[in-house]
Tab-separated table of C-alpha atoms in Angstrom:
chain	number	residue	atom	x	y	z
A	1	MET	CA	-7.894	31.626	7.934
A	2	LYS	CA	-9.363	29.737	4.965
A	3	ILE	CA	-7.447	27.031	3.086
A	4	LEU	CA	-8.523	25.526	-0.243
A	5	ALA	CA	-7.276	21.916	-0.112
A	6	ILE	CA	-6.928	19.428	-2.975
A	7	GLU	CA	-6.444	15.647	-2.812
A	8	SER	CA	-5.924	13.289	-5.796
A	9	SER	CA	-3.413	10.680	-4.628
A	10	CYS	CA	-5.412	7.541	-5.509
A	11	ASP	CA	-9.102	6.865	-6.336
A	12	GLU	CA	-10.733	10.052	-5.119
A	13	THR	CA	-10.712	13.527	-6.631
A	14	SER	CA	-11.519	15.878	-3.781
A	15	ALA	CA	-11.472	19.558	-2.850
A	16	ALA	CA	-12.412	21.262	0.422
A	17	VAL	CA	-12.404	24.622	2.143
A	18	ILE	CA	-11.219	24.444	5.747
A	19	GLU	CA	-11.271	27.299	8.239
A	20	ASP	CA	-8.559	27.483	10.930
A	21	GLY	CA	-7.691	23.829	10.435
A	22	CYS	CA	-10.793	22.554	12.194
A	23	ARG	CA	-13.981	23.774	10.505
A	24	GLN	CA	-15.167	22.144	7.276
A	25	LEU	CA	-16.852	24.777	5.149
A	26	SER	CA	-17.055	22.196	2.365
A	27	ASN	CA	-15.652	18.781	1.432
A	28	VAL	CA	-16.451	17.491	-2.061
A	29	VAL	CA	-15.388	13.966	-3.052
A	30	ALA	CA	-15.839	12.529	-6.550
A	31	SER	CA	-15.398	8.811	-6.059
A	32	GLN	CA	-14.120	6.622	-8.837
A	33	ILE	CA	-14.853	3.339	-7.134
A	34	LYS	CA	-17.701	2.502	-9.513
A	35	SER	CA	-15.528	2.650	-12.598
A	36	HIS	CA	-12.743	0.736	-10.833
A	37	LYS	CA	-14.976	-2.150	-9.812
A	38	ARG	CA	-14.794	-3.590	-13.302
A	39	PHE	CA	-11.043	-3.813	-13.070
A	40	GLY	CA	-10.719	-5.094	-9.516
A	41	GLY	CA	-8.718	-2.112	-8.365
A	42	VAL	CA	-7.243	1.252	-9.086
A	43	VAL	CA	-6.080	1.622	-12.660
A	44	PRO	CA	-3.474	4.391	-12.665
A	45	GLU	CA	-4.002	5.553	-16.213
A	46	ILE	CA	-7.765	5.545	-15.806
A	47	ALA	CA	-7.454	7.184	-12.393
A	48	SER	CA	-5.474	10.039	-13.945
A	49	ARG	CA	-8.017	10.543	-16.698
A	50	HIS	CA	-10.852	10.708	-14.146
A	51	HIS	CA	-8.922	13.180	-12.009
A	52	VAL	CA	-8.484	15.430	-15.044
A	53	GLU	CA	-12.198	15.282	-15.756
A	54	PHE	CA	-13.243	16.016	-12.184
A	55	ILE	CA	-10.618	18.306	-10.727
A	56	THR	CA	-11.958	21.693	-11.822
A	57	LEU	CA	-15.536	20.612	-11.091
A	58	VAL	CA	-14.800	19.562	-7.500
A	59	ILE	CA	-12.787	22.727	-6.842
A	60	GLU	CA	-15.626	24.953	-8.103
A	61	GLU	CA	-18.153	22.938	-6.113
A	62	ALA	CA	-16.042	23.181	-2.941
A	63	LEU	CA	-15.806	26.970	-3.241
A	64	GLN	CA	-19.515	27.253	-3.995
A	65	ARG	CA	-20.600	25.114	-1.049
A	66	ALA	CA	-18.275	27.087	1.239
A	67	GLN	CA	-19.939	30.226	-0.170
A	68	CYS	CA	-16.678	31.906	-0.972
A	69	THR	CA	-14.550	32.937	-3.927
A	70	LEU	CA	-10.799	32.604	-4.427
A	71	LYS	CA	-10.469	36.194	-3.125
A	72	GLU	CA	-11.446	35.024	0.359
A	73	ILE	CA	-9.019	32.082	0.334
A	74	ASP	CA	-5.713	32.574	2.209
A	75	ALA	CA	-3.716	29.567	0.972
A	76	VAL	CA	-3.873	26.536	-1.339
A	77	ALA	CA	-2.894	23.099	-0.016
A	78	VAL	CA	-2.325	19.884	-1.947
A	79	THR	CA	-1.298	16.273	-1.356
A	80	GLU	CA	2.258	15.951	-2.748
A	81	GLY	CA	2.594	12.223	-1.884
A	82	PRO	CA	2.656	9.339	-1.317
A	83	GLY	CA	0.401	7.924	-4.045
A	84	LEU	CA	0.204	7.183	-7.751
A	85	VAL	CA	2.378	9.611	-9.670
A	86	GLY	CA	-0.095	10.261	-12.504
A	87	ALA	CA	-2.928	10.862	-10.049
A	88	LEU	CA	-0.900	13.102	-7.711
A	89	LEU	CA	0.274	15.262	-10.615
A	90	ILE	CA	-3.279	16.334	-11.472
A	91	GLY	CA	-3.884	17.785	-7.994
A	92	VAL	CA	-0.404	19.293	-7.770
A	93	SER	CA	-0.754	20.992	-11.157
A	94	ALA	CA	-4.211	22.371	-10.320
A	95	ALA	CA	-3.004	23.685	-6.944
A	96	LYS	CA	0.038	25.340	-8.497
A	97	ALA	CA	-2.086	27.003	-11.186
A	98	ILE	CA	-4.509	28.412	-8.597
A	99	ALA	CA	-1.717	29.534	-6.250
A	100	TYR	CA	0.033	31.299	-9.140
A	101	ALA	CA	-3.101	32.885	-10.622
A	102	ALA	CA	-4.477	34.078	-7.278
A	103	GLY	CA	-1.095	34.921	-5.731
A	104	LEU	CA	-1.614	32.566	-2.781
A	105	PRO	CA	0.907	30.596	-0.709
A	106	LEU	CA	1.147	26.898	-1.625
A	107	ILE	CA	1.284	24.279	1.163
A	108	PRO	CA	2.481	20.729	0.394
A	109	VAL	CA	0.828	18.030	2.537
A	110	ASN	CA	1.761	14.407	3.211
A	111	HIS	CA	-1.246	12.141	2.636
A	112	ILE	CA	-0.600	10.163	5.853
A	113	ALA	CA	-0.453	13.354	7.932
A	114	GLY	CA	-3.807	14.212	6.369
A	115	HIS	CA	-5.344	10.940	7.547
A	116	ILE	CA	-4.228	11.643	11.118
A	117	TYR	CA	-5.457	15.252	11.113
A	118	ALA	CA	-8.875	14.139	9.832
A	119	ALA	CA	-9.526	13.469	13.528
A	120	ASN	CA	-9.023	17.178	14.261
A	121	LEU	CA	-12.134	18.086	12.261
A	122	ASN	CA	-14.606	16.530	14.691
A	123	ASP	CA	-12.474	16.392	17.807
A	124	THR	CA	-9.320	17.990	19.181
A	125	LEU	CA	-5.985	16.243	18.940
A	126	GLU	CA	-3.885	16.352	22.091
A	127	PHE	CA	-0.207	15.508	22.166
A	128	PRO	CA	1.716	13.339	22.564
A	129	LEU	CA	-0.423	10.871	20.623
A	130	LEU	CA	-0.160	7.575	18.806
A	131	ALA	CA	-1.879	7.089	15.427
A	132	LEU	CA	-2.636	3.767	13.768
A	133	VAL	CA	-2.915	4.546	10.044
A	134	VAL	CA	-4.498	1.684	8.107
A	135	SER	CA	-5.545	1.688	4.455
A	136	GLY	CA	-5.071	-0.064	1.122
A	137	GLY	CA	-1.528	1.196	0.796
A	138	HIS	CA	-0.517	1.820	4.419
A	139	THR	CA	-0.171	0.173	7.803
A	140	GLU	CA	1.758	2.470	10.105
A	141	LEU	CA	2.055	3.301	13.794
A	142	VAL	CA	2.982	6.966	14.065
A	143	TYR	CA	4.139	8.622	17.296
A	144	MET	CA	3.518	12.349	17.433
A	145	LYS	CA	5.355	14.082	20.251
A	146	GLU	CA	3.782	17.391	19.276
A	147	SER	CA	1.637	18.823	16.530
A	148	GLY	CA	3.354	18.524	13.152
A	149	SER	CA	6.065	16.068	14.304
A	150	TYR	CA	5.879	12.491	13.052
A	151	GLU	CA	7.875	9.396	13.989
A	152	ILE	CA	7.007	6.068	12.367
A	153	ILE	CA	7.608	3.512	15.118
A	154	GLY	CA	6.138	0.550	13.249
A	155	GLU	CA	4.987	-0.295	9.730
A	156	THR	CA	4.184	-3.246	7.520
A	157	ARG	CA	7.153	-5.109	6.108
A	158	ASP	CA	5.206	-6.460	3.126
A	159	ASP	CA	1.472	-6.014	2.378
A	160	ALA	CA	-0.694	-3.250	3.826
A	161	VAL	CA	-3.688	-4.545	5.785
A	162	GLY	CA	-6.227	-3.084	3.329
A	163	GLU	CA	-4.375	-4.710	0.448
A	164	ALA	CA	-4.557	-8.089	2.219
A	165	TYR	CA	-8.330	-7.594	2.663
A	166	ASP	CA	-8.780	-6.810	-1.039
A	167	LYS	CA	-6.647	-9.740	-2.179
A	168	ILE	CA	-8.277	-12.402	-0.025
A	169	GLY	CA	-11.625	-10.881	-1.016
A	170	ARG	CA	-10.703	-11.665	-4.596
A	171	VAL	CA	-9.897	-15.280	-3.668
A	172	ILE	CA	-13.386	-15.844	-2.241
A	173	GLY	CA	-15.048	-13.816	-4.983
A	174	VAL	CA	-16.342	-10.678	-3.235
A	175	PRO	CA	-16.505	-7.424	-5.252
A	176	TYR	CA	-13.890	-4.667	-4.983
A	177	PRO	CA	-13.178	-3.104	-2.586
A	178	GLY	CA	-13.206	-6.306	-0.549
A	179	GLY	CA	-12.768	-4.894	2.961
A	180	LYS	CA	-16.370	-3.856	3.509
A	181	HIS	CA	-17.729	-7.231	2.334
A	182	ILE	CA	-15.281	-9.264	4.416
A	183	ASP	CA	-16.220	-7.167	7.461
A	184	GLU	CA	-19.942	-7.916	6.919
A	185	MET	CA	-19.359	-11.637	6.293
A	186	ALA	CA	-17.170	-11.884	9.381
A	187	HIS	CA	-20.132	-10.937	11.564
A	188	HIS	CA	-21.925	-14.084	10.448
A	189	GLY	CA	-18.953	-16.398	10.884
A	190	LYS	CA	-16.673	-17.860	13.557
A	191	ASP	CA	-12.902	-17.629	13.963
A	192	ARG	CA	-12.280	-21.357	13.523
A	193	TYR	CA	-9.290	-21.565	11.165
A	194	ASN	CA	-6.700	-20.106	13.501
A	195	PHE	CA	-4.711	-18.105	10.955
A	196	PRO	CA	-1.253	-16.854	12.000
A	197	ARG	CA	-0.899	-13.625	13.996
A	198	ALA	CA	2.389	-12.586	12.413
A	199	MET	CA	5.019	-10.907	14.593
A	200	ILE	CA	2.569	-10.576	17.491
A	201	LYS	CA	5.150	-11.862	19.999
A	202	GLU	CA	8.082	-9.852	18.676
A	203	ASP	CA	8.945	-6.752	20.634
A	204	HIS	CA	9.073	-4.309	17.700
A	205	TYR	CA	6.010	-2.583	16.279
A	206	ASP	CA	6.274	-3.728	12.662
A	207	PHE	CA	3.539	-5.714	10.941
A	208	SER	CA	3.385	-8.429	8.286
A	209	PHE	CA	0.221	-9.441	6.470
A	210	SER	CA	1.702	-11.416	3.596
A	211	GLY	CA	1.877	-14.658	5.616
A	212	LEU	CA	-1.749	-14.284	6.692
A	213	LYS	CA	-2.752	-13.771	3.058
A	214	SER	CA	-0.802	-16.900	1.995
A	215	ALA	CA	-2.237	-19.008	4.834
A	216	PHE	CA	-5.728	-17.963	3.782
A	217	ILE	CA	-5.100	-18.791	0.111
A	218	ASN	CA	-3.542	-22.170	1.026
A	219	LYS	CA	-6.553	-23.036	3.152
A	220	VAL	CA	-8.949	-22.239	0.293
A	221	HIS	CA	-6.914	-24.015	-2.391
A	222	ASN	CA	-6.379	-27.095	-0.245
A	223	ALA	CA	-10.099	-27.400	0.349
A	224	GLN	CA	-10.790	-26.984	-3.362
A	225	GLN	CA	-8.379	-29.840	-4.155
A	226	ARG	CA	-10.249	-32.115	-1.782
A	227	ASP	CA	-13.660	-30.918	-2.953
A	228	GLU	CA	-14.341	-29.675	0.558
A	229	VAL	CA	-16.577	-26.630	0.911
A	230	LEU	CA	-15.473	-24.082	3.491
A	231	ASP	CA	-17.890	-21.593	5.010
A	232	SER	CA	-17.030	-18.187	3.500
A	233	ASN	CA	-18.299	-16.374	6.588
A	234	ASP	CA	-16.003	-18.440	8.821
A	235	LEU	CA	-13.086	-17.738	6.492
A	236	ALA	CA	-13.851	-14.004	6.635
A	237	ALA	CA	-14.221	-14.090	10.428
A	238	SER	CA	-10.952	-16.011	10.860
A	239	PHE	CA	-9.047	-13.630	8.589
A	240	GLN	CA	-10.492	-10.562	10.265
A	241	ALA	CA	-9.765	-11.853	13.772
A	242	ALA	CA	-6.109	-12.500	12.872
A	243	ALA	CA	-5.641	-9.081	11.239
A	244	VAL	CA	-7.423	-7.127	13.962
A	245	ASP	CA	-5.680	-8.996	16.819
A	246	VAL	CA	-2.232	-7.982	15.607
A	247	LEU	CA	-3.197	-4.371	14.900
A	248	ILE	CA	-4.713	-3.938	18.357
A	249	ASP	CA	-2.015	-5.823	20.264
A	250	LYS	CA	0.781	-3.703	18.770
A	251	THR	CA	-1.139	-0.431	19.148
A	252	ILE	CA	-1.870	-1.058	22.831
A	253	ARG	CA	1.720	-2.098	23.536
A	254	ALA	CA	3.103	0.980	21.772
A	255	ALA	CA	0.696	3.265	23.645
A	256	LYS	CA	1.969	1.776	26.918
A	257	GLU	CA	5.615	2.303	26.022
A	258	TYR	CA	5.148	5.809	24.625
A	259	PRO	CA	3.303	7.910	27.177
A	260	VAL	CA	0.473	9.252	25.033
A	261	LYS	CA	-2.736	11.118	25.811
A	262	GLN	CA	-4.624	9.883	22.778
A	263	VAL	CA	-4.766	7.007	20.332
A	264	VAL	CA	-6.038	7.966	16.858
A	265	LEU	CA	-7.384	5.383	14.403
A	266	ALA	CA	-7.029	6.714	10.852
A	267	GLY	CA	-7.230	5.714	7.181
A	268	GLY	CA	-9.727	3.800	5.062
A	269	VAL	CA	-9.564	0.578	7.128
A	270	ALA	CA	-10.635	2.654	10.181
A	271	ALA	CA	-14.129	2.108	8.706
A	272	ASN	CA	-13.827	-1.591	9.658
A	273	SER	CA	-16.335	-2.263	12.432
A	274	ALA	CA	-14.368	-5.011	14.190
A	275	LEU	CA	-11.267	-2.821	14.344
A	276	ARG	CA	-13.246	0.142	15.704
A	277	ASN	CA	-15.110	-1.890	18.323
A	278	GLU	CA	-12.235	-4.081	19.496
A	279	LEU	CA	-9.816	-1.173	19.700
A	280	ALA	CA	-12.353	0.835	21.735
A	281	LYS	CA	-12.681	-2.072	24.192
A	282	ALA	CA	-8.935	-2.615	24.425
A	283	VAL	CA	-8.183	1.068	25.065
A	284	GLU	CA	-10.886	1.232	27.732
A	285	HIS	CA	-9.546	-1.864	29.545
A	286	GLU	CA	-5.827	-1.401	29.185
A	287	LEU	CA	-5.216	2.327	28.837
A	288	PRO	CA	-7.501	4.021	31.380
A	289	ASN	CA	-5.907	7.453	30.950
A	290	VAL	CA	-5.854	7.415	27.170
A	291	ARG	CA	-8.644	8.615	24.927
A	292	LEU	CA	-9.376	6.887	21.611
A	293	ILE	CA	-10.325	9.116	18.712
A	294	VAL	CA	-11.902	7.642	15.609
A	295	PRO	CA	-12.875	10.031	12.834
A	296	PRO	CA	-16.451	9.755	11.487
A	297	LEU	CA	-16.859	7.298	8.607
A	298	SER	CA	-17.131	10.161	6.119
A	299	LEU	CA	-13.559	11.223	6.932
A	300	THR	CA	-11.801	7.820	7.087
A	301	GLY	CA	-11.460	7.446	3.307
A	302	ASP	CA	-9.407	9.777	1.148
A	303	ASN	CA	-10.752	13.342	1.160
A	304	ALA	CA	-9.476	16.916	0.885
A	305	ALA	CA	-10.853	18.125	4.235
A	306	MET	CA	-8.169	16.114	6.045
A	307	ILE	CA	-5.527	17.665	3.765
A	308	GLY	CA	-6.790	21.125	4.726
A	309	ALA	CA	-6.669	20.212	8.429
A	310	ALA	CA	-3.046	19.035	8.172
A	311	ALA	CA	-2.153	21.998	5.942
A	312	TYR	CA	-3.177	24.478	8.625
A	313	ILE	CA	-0.617	22.987	11.030
A	314	ALA	CA	2.029	22.945	8.278
A	315	TYR	CA	1.178	26.593	7.507
A	316	THR	CA	1.625	27.692	11.112
A	317	ARG	CA	5.017	25.930	11.083
A	318	GLY	CA	6.018	27.974	8.043
A	319	GLU	CA	5.979	25.111	5.540
A	320	ARG	CA	5.586	26.373	1.967
A	321	ALA	CA	6.214	25.046	-1.542
A	322	GLU	CA	7.395	26.974	-4.573
A	323	LEU	CA	5.863	26.616	-8.023
A	324	ASP	CA	8.395	23.901	-8.891
A	325	LEU	CA	6.545	21.546	-6.500
A	326	ASN	CA	6.449	18.013	-7.929
A	327	ALA	CA	4.476	14.864	-7.065
A	328	LYS	CA	6.409	12.549	-4.732
A	329	PRO	CA	4.923	9.035	-5.138
A	330	GLY	CA	7.270	7.450	-2.552
A	331	LEU	CA	7.135	10.260	0.038
A	332	SER	CA	7.453	9.129	3.660
A	333	LEU	CA	6.371	11.056	6.758
B	1	MET	CA	12.578	-25.344	-19.597
B	2	PRO	CA	15.183	-24.846	-16.840
B	3	THR	CA	13.461	-25.473	-13.511
B	4	ILE	CA	14.596	-25.290	-9.896
B	5	HIS	CA	12.683	-27.174	-7.231
B	6	ILE	CA	12.486	-25.401	-3.846
B	7	GLU	CA	11.469	-26.947	-0.509
B	8	SER	CA	11.483	-23.944	1.809
B	9	LEU	CA	11.562	-20.164	2.204
B	10	ASP	CA	15.286	-20.393	2.994
B	11	GLU	CA	15.966	-22.011	-0.356
B	12	THR	CA	13.930	-19.319	-2.098
B	13	ALA	CA	16.076	-16.719	-0.358
B	14	THR	CA	19.271	-18.480	-1.485
B	15	LEU	CA	18.034	-18.629	-5.074
B	16	ALA	CA	17.027	-14.943	-5.121
B	17	GLN	CA	20.282	-13.820	-3.508
B	18	THR	CA	22.325	-15.903	-5.955
B	19	LEU	CA	20.481	-14.197	-8.803
B	20	ALA	CA	21.114	-10.781	-7.216
B	21	GLN	CA	24.896	-11.381	-7.393
B	22	LEU	CA	24.703	-12.119	-11.130
B	23	LEU	CA	22.539	-9.187	-12.224
B	24	THR	CA	23.962	-6.400	-14.358
B	25	PRO	CA	22.581	-2.899	-15.057
B	26	TYR	CA	19.518	-2.707	-17.357
B	27	SER	CA	18.183	-6.108	-16.207
B	28	VAL	CA	14.440	-6.745	-16.310
B	29	ILE	CA	12.825	-9.684	-14.497
B	30	CYS	CA	9.154	-10.602	-14.843
B	31	LEU	CA	7.656	-12.695	-12.041
B	32	GLU	CA	4.506	-14.682	-12.695
B	33	GLY	CA	2.509	-16.858	-10.294
B	34	THR	CA	-0.822	-16.914	-8.461
B	35	LEU	CA	-1.662	-14.732	-5.437
B	36	GLY	CA	0.517	-15.840	-2.529
B	37	ALA	CA	2.991	-17.751	-4.744
B	38	GLY	CA	5.835	-15.673	-3.310
B	39	LYS	CA	6.623	-13.045	-5.956
B	40	THR	CA	7.087	-10.257	-3.422
B	41	THR	CA	8.930	-12.620	-1.046
B	42	PHE	CA	11.347	-13.508	-3.864
B	43	THR	CA	11.836	-9.792	-4.602
B	44	GLN	CA	12.560	-9.111	-0.919
B	45	SER	CA	15.426	-11.626	-0.958
B	46	LEU	CA	16.653	-10.287	-4.286
B	47	ALA	CA	16.716	-6.797	-2.752
B	48	ALA	CA	18.653	-8.081	0.269
B	49	GLY	CA	21.127	-9.679	-2.168
B	50	LEU	CA	21.596	-6.275	-3.811
B	51	GLY	CA	22.413	-4.808	-0.400
B	52	ILE	CA	19.081	-3.077	0.234
B	53	ARG	CA	18.404	-3.061	3.977
B	54	ARG	CA	14.999	-1.368	3.973
B	55	ALA	CA	11.838	-3.503	3.989
B	56	VAL	CA	10.644	-4.130	0.447
B	57	LYS	CA	6.882	-3.646	0.639
B	58	SER	CA	4.259	-4.795	-1.822
B	59	PRO	CA	3.828	-2.204	-4.600
B	60	SER	CA	0.289	-3.407	-5.431
B	61	TYR	CA	-1.284	-0.076	-4.446
B	62	THR	CA	1.498	2.294	-5.416
B	63	LEU	CA	2.347	0.521	-8.717
B	64	VAL	CA	6.081	1.211	-8.310
B	65	ARG	CA	8.524	1.371	-5.426
B	66	GLU	CA	12.117	2.511	-5.957
B	67	TYR	CA	15.176	1.528	-3.926
B	68	GLU	CA	18.360	3.417	-4.757
B	69	GLU	CA	20.703	2.350	-1.972
B	70	GLY	CA	21.896	-1.095	-3.136
B	71	ARG	CA	24.704	-2.291	-5.441
B	72	LEU	CA	22.256	-1.541	-8.271
B	73	PRO	CA	19.057	0.503	-8.022
B	74	LEU	CA	15.936	-1.676	-7.779
B	75	TYR	CA	12.602	-0.713	-9.343
B	76	HIS	CA	9.798	-2.921	-8.053
B	77	ILE	CA	6.667	-2.743	-10.213
B	78	ASP	CA	3.335	-4.517	-9.666
B	79	LEU	CA	0.659	-4.535	-12.382
B	80	TYR	CA	-1.760	-6.678	-10.311
B	81	ARG	CA	-4.556	-4.126	-10.395
B	82	LEU	CA	-4.392	-3.352	-14.081
B	83	GLU	CA	-6.244	-6.477	-15.170
B	84	GLU	CA	-7.910	-6.225	-18.572
B	85	ALA	CA	-7.900	-2.430	-18.666
B	86	ALA	CA	-6.471	-0.754	-21.725
B	87	VAL	CA	-3.206	0.505	-20.341
B	88	GLU	CA	-1.114	3.189	-21.919
B	89	ASP	CA	1.269	5.878	-20.777
B	90	LEU	CA	2.633	4.075	-17.751
B	91	TYR	CA	6.112	5.283	-18.784
B	92	LEU	CA	7.725	2.040	-17.668
B	93	GLU	CA	10.436	2.478	-20.359
B	94	ASP	CA	12.004	5.058	-18.059
B	95	TYR	CA	12.798	2.204	-15.697
B	96	TYR	CA	13.965	-0.230	-18.375
B	97	GLU	CA	16.350	2.415	-19.702
B	98	SER	CA	17.828	3.133	-16.255
B	99	PRO	CA	21.023	1.300	-15.253
B	100	GLY	CA	19.318	-0.699	-12.536
B	101	VAL	CA	17.241	-3.837	-11.981
B	102	THR	CA	13.517	-3.749	-12.757
B	103	VAL	CA	11.306	-6.461	-11.254
B	104	ILE	CA	7.750	-6.650	-12.606
B	105	GLU	CA	4.984	-8.665	-10.951
B	106	TRP	CA	1.839	-9.523	-12.942
B	107	GLY	CA	3.443	-8.308	-16.198
B	108	SER	CA	1.016	-10.602	-18.045
B	109	ASN	CA	-1.713	-8.058	-17.217
B	110	ALA	CA	-0.048	-5.647	-19.655
B	111	PRO	CA	2.197	-7.670	-22.003
B	112	GLU	CA	2.537	-4.748	-24.423
B	113	GLU	CA	4.210	-2.745	-21.631
B	114	LEU	CA	7.041	-5.266	-21.163
B	115	PRO	CA	10.436	-4.887	-22.852
B	116	LYS	CA	11.234	-7.403	-25.614
B	117	GLU	CA	14.219	-8.787	-23.710
B	118	HIS	CA	13.692	-9.946	-20.144
B	119	LEU	CA	14.003	-12.869	-17.775
B	120	LEU	CA	10.649	-14.542	-17.167
B	121	ILE	CA	10.354	-16.492	-13.908
B	122	GLU	CA	7.202	-18.472	-13.260
B	123	ILE	CA	6.595	-19.597	-9.680
B	124	LYS	CA	4.458	-22.732	-9.414
B	125	THR	CA	2.716	-23.712	-6.186
B	126	PHE	CA	1.336	-27.045	-5.009
B	127	ALA	CA	-1.819	-27.093	-2.900
B	128	GLU	CA	-0.785	-30.279	-1.055
B	129	GLN	CA	2.727	-29.024	-0.207
B	130	PRO	CA	2.396	-25.358	0.805
B	131	THR	CA	6.146	-24.725	1.232
B	132	VAL	CA	7.202	-26.283	-2.086
B	133	ARG	CA	7.759	-24.104	-5.158
B	134	GLU	CA	8.989	-24.656	-8.683
B	135	PHE	CA	10.842	-21.789	-10.344
B	136	ILE	CA	10.657	-22.067	-14.132
B	137	PHE	CA	13.023	-19.826	-16.102
B	138	GLN	CA	12.524	-18.514	-19.627
B	139	ALA	CA	14.965	-16.212	-21.413
B	140	LYS	CA	13.619	-13.526	-23.702
B	141	GLY	CA	16.877	-12.489	-25.396
B	142	ASN	CA	20.447	-13.892	-25.404
B	143	LYS	CA	21.620	-11.976	-22.349
B	144	TYR	CA	19.139	-13.868	-20.229
B	145	GLU	CA	19.992	-17.308	-21.643
B	146	ARG	CA	23.509	-16.899	-20.294
B	147	LEU	CA	22.138	-15.543	-17.027
B	148	ILE	CA	19.891	-18.568	-16.482
B	149	GLN	CA	22.815	-20.963	-17.056
B	150	GLN	CA	25.000	-19.007	-14.622
B	151	LEU	CA	22.205	-18.891	-12.055
B	152	ILE	CA	21.593	-22.635	-12.134
B	153	ASP	CA	25.350	-23.425	-11.919
B	154	GLU	CA	25.859	-21.020	-9.011
B	155	TYR	CA	22.744	-22.142	-7.170
B	156	LEU	CA	23.715	-25.818	-7.384
B	157	LYS	CA	27.229	-24.932	-6.150
B	158	HIS	CA	25.685	-23.143	-3.164
B	159	LYS	CA	23.475	-26.106	-2.365
B	160	LYS	CA	26.399	-28.552	-2.525
B	161	GLY	CA	28.439	-26.289	-0.278
B	162	GLU	CA	25.793	-26.303	2.451
């Protein structure tokens, strides 16, 4: 079964053809990061305009690379939320038009579910599992008892971890997106500022990164007032250690309480090398019977292949949308 | 300009919750202040004061988050990432014209998108005293002049009562 999947919830305009939920016949991503750099982030109105420009091109390219036509496609899938409303609407409208014109079923997909199912494209998910979904807009621990069932057992109460990375990156003057640069700088620095590990001792699985962000900013501003110069690499290393410690501590504890077979690291921040390496070590030491799955770097960011992978599961569960499907910017799992 | 001096997070919460009690439908509040000044923290307490139990998360990435379950609906908007871009068609009027409370962070990034009448709150920080804040209030429109007076009276009453 072949699904044409479309994703346009934030920066990326993407289309993919996925066979049986696990084989990528194509995955085309038109990134807008270059044009966003100037503005220090995603600009919704600009994002929408770019999506309009790219959407038909990426869909045609995805079909071409998969060497198929719409006649060989069995269903159309699209991200319905969460995301920026103007951006989501472009993908939703395109998917509805294709579904209507070609007489195909339409499958609505939650963006977060897509991030988790990205792991199914290069590996096989086994249930029950625990997924840590980390990105610019999300920090969530999701328990999946079985395929297609989602329970959020922990989430951020204020800033997402990727957002905290981008904001502190701004404070020390690294280009957008800040996460990659902070990760690189951290390798050359030491964790010497002892930033707070928020909520690490509390027995729930929620996160908070706003206090860490404020502590970081205070440290920098205080030093500026006293004309002290702090080592940027040490600042990056200290921030990263605090963020990663909390993410790993809560993930390991949750995986012990919920008897899972796998831990899945998903979302754009899954590209962070410290998070990947430290989580791998922690799972190996503390969860001997659990396997860690980390999708390849090419599938951690936003892309349509992951939407196609999640759509296949939704399809087998009978989930369909009608042509009145709308974008749902605040959609939860 | 009317200013309230705050020593701790608890006092910020009291101030925000006092304001929440006084708000009427179609209110718009603009929060200004540097990164980490406490704009989202203030909004979280305001939301609690409106009876919203859910966590109020930063809308930096999603632009808008909506909370319908309180005494008044709350629309939490963050224009942080708009910067100097030419912004149009954000359709924020839909929120201003709804009978709820709209809170806008970083409105100065898109001043032409703000309604003429609103309550402007500037949060000042002090590098040497990380827990101290100054809240400076400015009314844009008569409705908000009365609101500021009420807020200061009520807040001082609360503080005396403690």
